[in-house]
């Protein structure tokens, strides 16, 4: 009899403890998710136009050129500037497509092979055409594109 009452109290204590842990975990997940979405840093990152290191005049038609863009991230305490690489492809007088050079198979960086006229991945032999469309090998999707804007001779990408 005494053992049963003790077991019941223990069960209630255990149930309350589990519920308290679950509530705490839900609160932490909510804080992290809400902070990431609502933070000023997140708002600033969306839709920024950043100048690339190459100019329109330096791009060779239909030959992707590797270029860089500086991306600044702020978290309230520090400011980190990263260099991000981007492939730029000029297909007309002022038509420029920006491609993320990260292979869609397992993330190696592709580069332009002028002899074969392909963007080639050094890791598993994936090949894309000059616009990032898969030609052969394991990549499952085309290279991702980034929005571009041209102002005179300057090129901006949205990152
Ligand atoms: Fe590019 Fe595998 S990572 S083909």
mmCIF file of C-alpha atoms and ligand atoms in Angstrom:
data_model
loop_
_atom_site.group_PDB
_atom_site.id
_atom_site.type_symbol
_atom_site.label_atom_id
_atom_site.label_comp_id
_atom_site.label_asym_id
_atom_site.label_seq_id
_atom_site.Cartn_x
_atom_site.Cartn_y
_atom_site.Cartn_z
ATOM 1 C CA UNK A 1 0.000 0.000 0.000
ATOM 2 C CA UNK A 2 2.728 2.411 1.042
ATOM 3 C CA UNK A 3 4.753 1.362 -2.027
ATOM 4 C CA UNK A 4 1.848 2.171 -4.366
ATOM 5 C CA UNK A 5 1.437 5.714 -3.036
ATOM 6 C CA UNK A 6 5.163 6.225 -3.297
ATOM 7 C CA UNK A 7 5.178 4.926 -6.905
ATOM 8 C CA UNK A 8 2.270 7.220 -7.808
ATOM 9 C CA UNK A 9 4.071 10.256 -6.372
ATOM 10 C CA UNK A 10 7.214 9.262 -8.216
ATOM 11 C CA UNK A 11 5.269 8.917 -11.496
ATOM 12 C CA UNK A 12 3.727 12.383 -11.048
ATOM 13 C CA UNK A 13 7.114 13.891 -10.263
ATOM 14 C CA UNK A 14 8.611 12.193 -13.331
ATOM 15 C CA UNK A 15 5.739 13.374 -15.574
ATOM 16 C CA UNK A 16 6.111 16.976 -14.307
ATOM 17 C CA UNK A 17 9.866 16.880 -14.887
ATOM 18 C CA UNK A 18 9.474 15.588 -18.461
ATOM 19 C CA UNK A 19 6.858 18.285 -19.203
ATOM 20 C CA UNK A 20 9.131 21.007 -17.790
ATOM 21 C CA UNK A 21 12.021 19.794 -19.970
ATOM 22 C CA UNK A 22 9.789 19.695 -23.062
ATOM 23 C CA UNK A 23 8.545 23.242 -22.387
ATOM 24 C CA UNK A 24 12.109 24.508 -21.936
ATOM 25 C CA UNK A 25 13.238 22.862 -25.168
ATOM 26 C CA UNK A 26 10.300 24.347 -27.100
ATOM 27 C CA UNK A 27 11.131 27.804 -25.718
ATOM 28 C CA UNK A 28 14.797 27.496 -26.770
ATOM 29 C CA UNK A 29 13.853 26.334 -30.288
ATOM 30 C CA UNK A 30 11.371 29.227 -30.544
ATOM 31 C CA UNK A 31 13.977 31.756 -29.441
ATOM 32 C CA UNK A 32 16.551 30.495 -31.931
ATOM 33 C CA UNK A 33 14.084 30.359 -34.833
ATOM 34 C CA UNK A 34 12.471 33.694 -34.016
ATOM 35 C CA UNK A 35 15.846 35.345 -33.509
ATOM 36 C CA UNK A 36 17.108 34.121 -36.862
ATOM 37 C CA UNK A 37 14.035 35.386 -38.691
ATOM 38 C CA UNK A 38 13.568 38.672 -36.873
ATOM 39 C CA UNK A 39 17.168 39.718 -36.284
ATOM 40 C CA UNK A 40 18.316 42.930 -38.008
ATOM 41 C CA UNK A 41 21.171 40.955 -39.598
ATOM 42 C CA UNK A 42 18.693 38.644 -41.329
ATOM 43 C CA UNK A 43 16.653 41.581 -42.617
ATOM 44 C CA UNK A 44 19.746 43.305 -43.954
ATOM 45 C CA UNK A 45 20.967 40.165 -45.746
ATOM 46 C CA UNK A 46 17.795 39.742 -47.792
ATOM 47 C CA UNK A 47 17.912 41.385 -51.185
ATOM 48 C CA UNK A 48 21.182 43.311 -50.972
ATOM 49 C CA UNK A 49 22.861 44.306 -54.235
ATOM 50 C CA UNK A 50 26.606 43.789 -54.042
ATOM 51 C CA UNK A 51 29.218 44.895 -56.611
ATOM 52 C CA UNK A 52 31.361 42.140 -58.119
ATOM 53 C CA UNK A 53 35.078 42.500 -58.759
ATOM 54 C CA UNK A 54 34.760 42.190 -62.575
ATOM 55 C CA UNK A 55 33.371 44.839 -64.906
ATOM 56 C CA UNK A 56 31.171 44.290 -67.943
ATOM 57 C CA UNK A 57 34.018 45.186 -70.309
ATOM 58 C CA UNK A 58 36.253 42.399 -68.952
ATOM 59 C CA UNK A 59 33.771 39.570 -69.586
ATOM 60 C CA UNK A 60 34.286 37.411 -72.668
ATOM 61 C CA UNK A 61 31.035 36.430 -74.367
ATOM 62 C CA UNK A 62 29.850 32.874 -73.491
ATOM 63 C CA UNK A 63 32.958 32.171 -71.385
ATOM 64 C CA UNK A 64 32.139 32.095 -67.648
ATOM 65 C CA UNK A 65 34.518 34.224 -65.605
ATOM 66 C CA UNK A 66 35.228 33.536 -61.948
ATOM 67 C CA UNK A 67 34.817 36.700 -59.909
ATOM 68 C CA UNK A 68 34.382 37.622 -56.277
ATOM 69 C CA UNK A 69 31.953 39.611 -54.203
ATOM 70 C CA UNK A 70 32.452 40.847 -50.666
ATOM 71 C CA UNK A 71 29.638 39.890 -48.314
ATOM 72 C CA UNK A 72 29.558 41.555 -44.887
ATOM 73 C CA UNK A 73 27.740 39.859 -42.035
ATOM 74 C CA UNK A 74 26.982 41.578 -38.756
ATOM 75 C CA UNK A 75 25.695 39.877 -35.643
ATOM 76 C CA UNK A 76 25.460 42.887 -33.333
ATOM 77 C CA UNK A 77 28.915 42.404 -31.848
ATOM 78 C CA UNK A 78 31.153 41.812 -34.806
ATOM 79 C CA UNK A 79 31.335 42.376 -38.536
ATOM 80 C CA UNK A 80 32.725 39.633 -40.737
ATOM 81 C CA UNK A 81 33.531 40.248 -44.396
ATOM 82 C CA UNK A 82 33.633 37.136 -46.554
ATOM 83 C CA UNK A 83 34.622 36.772 -50.169
ATOM 84 C CA UNK A 84 32.138 34.781 -52.176
ATOM 85 C CA UNK A 85 32.992 33.487 -55.621
ATOM 86 C CA UNK A 86 30.541 33.875 -58.481
ATOM 87 C CA UNK A 87 30.709 32.859 -62.144
ATOM 88 C CA UNK A 88 29.607 35.590 -64.546
ATOM 89 C CA UNK A 89 28.520 34.747 -68.080
ATOM 90 C CA UNK A 90 27.959 37.485 -70.647
ATOM 91 C CA UNK A 91 25.639 36.335 -73.415
ATOM 92 C CA UNK A 92 24.945 39.607 -75.201
ATOM 93 C CA UNK A 93 25.975 43.257 -75.044
ATOM 94 C CA UNK A 94 24.651 43.677 -71.518
ATOM 95 C CA UNK A 95 23.098 40.303 -70.681
ATOM 96 C CA UNK A 96 24.919 38.780 -67.732
ATOM 97 C CA UNK A 97 24.028 35.624 -65.824
ATOM 98 C CA UNK A 98 25.536 34.962 -62.412
ATOM 99 C CA UNK A 99 26.064 31.354 -61.338
ATOM 100 C CA UNK A 100 27.023 29.890 -58.005
ATOM 101 C CA UNK A 101 30.117 27.784 -58.849
ATOM 102 C CA UNK A 102 29.290 25.171 -56.209
ATOM 103 C CA UNK A 103 28.646 21.801 -57.873
ATOM 104 C CA UNK A 104 25.152 20.524 -57.121
ATOM 105 C CA UNK A 105 26.454 16.983 -56.594
ATOM 106 C CA UNK A 106 28.610 17.250 -53.467
ATOM 107 C CA UNK A 107 29.697 20.874 -53.392
ATOM 108 C CA UNK A 108 33.108 21.065 -55.102
ATOM 109 C CA UNK A 109 33.872 24.241 -57.034
ATOM 110 C CA UNK A 110 33.505 24.033 -60.803
ATOM 111 C CA UNK A 111 35.738 25.923 -63.220
ATOM 112 C CA UNK A 112 35.579 26.820 -66.897
ATOM 113 C CA UNK A 113 37.499 24.622 -69.318
ATOM 114 C CA UNK A 114 37.972 26.664 -72.456
ATOM 115 C CA UNK A 115 39.106 23.654 -74.528
ATOM 116 C CA UNK A 116 35.919 21.622 -73.998
ATOM 117 C CA UNK A 117 33.714 24.711 -73.486
ATOM 118 C CA UNK A 118 32.358 23.202 -70.288
ATOM 119 C CA UNK A 119 32.216 24.054 -66.628
ATOM 120 C CA UNK A 120 33.922 21.046 -65.086
ATOM 121 C CA UNK A 121 33.843 19.688 -61.584
ATOM 122 C CA UNK A 122 37.190 18.265 -60.426
ATOM 123 C CA UNK A 123 35.685 15.846 -57.888
ATOM 124 C CA UNK A 124 33.575 13.322 -59.810
ATOM 125 C CA UNK A 125 33.721 14.489 -63.409
ATOM 126 C CA UNK A 126 30.473 16.459 -63.535
ATOM 127 C CA UNK A 127 30.156 18.778 -66.539
ATOM 128 C CA UNK A 128 27.866 21.769 -67.157
ATOM 129 C CA UNK A 129 27.467 23.987 -70.198
ATOM 130 C CA UNK A 130 28.415 27.692 -70.057
ATOM 131 C CA UNK A 131 24.999 28.542 -68.555
ATOM 132 C CA UNK A 132 25.295 25.977 -65.770
ATOM 133 C CA UNK A 133 23.031 23.322 -67.307
ATOM 134 C CA UNK A 134 24.138 19.742 -66.542
ATOM 135 C CA UNK A 135 25.704 18.017 -69.560
ATOM 136 C CA UNK A 136 27.069 14.843 -67.969
ATOM 137 C CA UNK A 137 28.130 13.179 -64.739
ATOM 138 C CA UNK A 138 26.476 12.959 -61.334
ATOM 139 C CA UNK A 139 25.224 16.544 -60.698
ATOM 140 C CA UNK A 140 21.442 16.304 -60.175
ATOM 141 C CA UNK A 141 20.593 19.940 -60.963
ATOM 142 C CA UNK A 142 21.882 23.003 -62.837
ATOM 143 C CA UNK A 143 24.119 25.474 -61.022
ATOM 144 C CA UNK A 144 22.031 27.923 -58.962
ATOM 145 C CA UNK A 145 21.595 31.420 -60.432
ATOM 146 C CA UNK A 146 21.803 34.762 -58.676
ATOM 147 C CA UNK A 147 19.963 37.902 -59.733
ATOM 148 C CA UNK A 148 22.116 40.461 -61.540
ATOM 149 C CA UNK A 149 21.861 44.186 -62.209
ATOM 150 C CA UNK A 150 23.976 46.226 -64.613
ATOM 151 C CA UNK A 151 24.781 49.912 -64.064
ATOM 152 C CA UNK A 152 26.994 51.204 -66.858
ATOM 153 C CA UNK A 153 30.093 49.028 -66.701
ATOM 154 C CA UNK A 154 29.443 47.815 -63.168
ATOM 155 C CA UNK A 155 27.780 44.520 -62.272
ATOM 156 C CA UNK A 156 25.876 43.817 -59.086
ATOM 157 C CA UNK A 157 24.518 40.537 -57.805
ATOM 158 C CA UNK A 158 21.840 39.977 -55.215
ATOM 159 C CA UNK A 159 23.166 37.996 -52.286
HETATM 160 FE FE1 LIG B 1 30.851 17.742 -58.575
HETATM 161 FE FE2 LIG B 1 30.613 15.327 -57.532
HETATM 162 S S1 LIG B 1 30.958 17.196 -56.490
HETATM 163 S S2 LIG B 1 30.528 15.890 -59.613
#
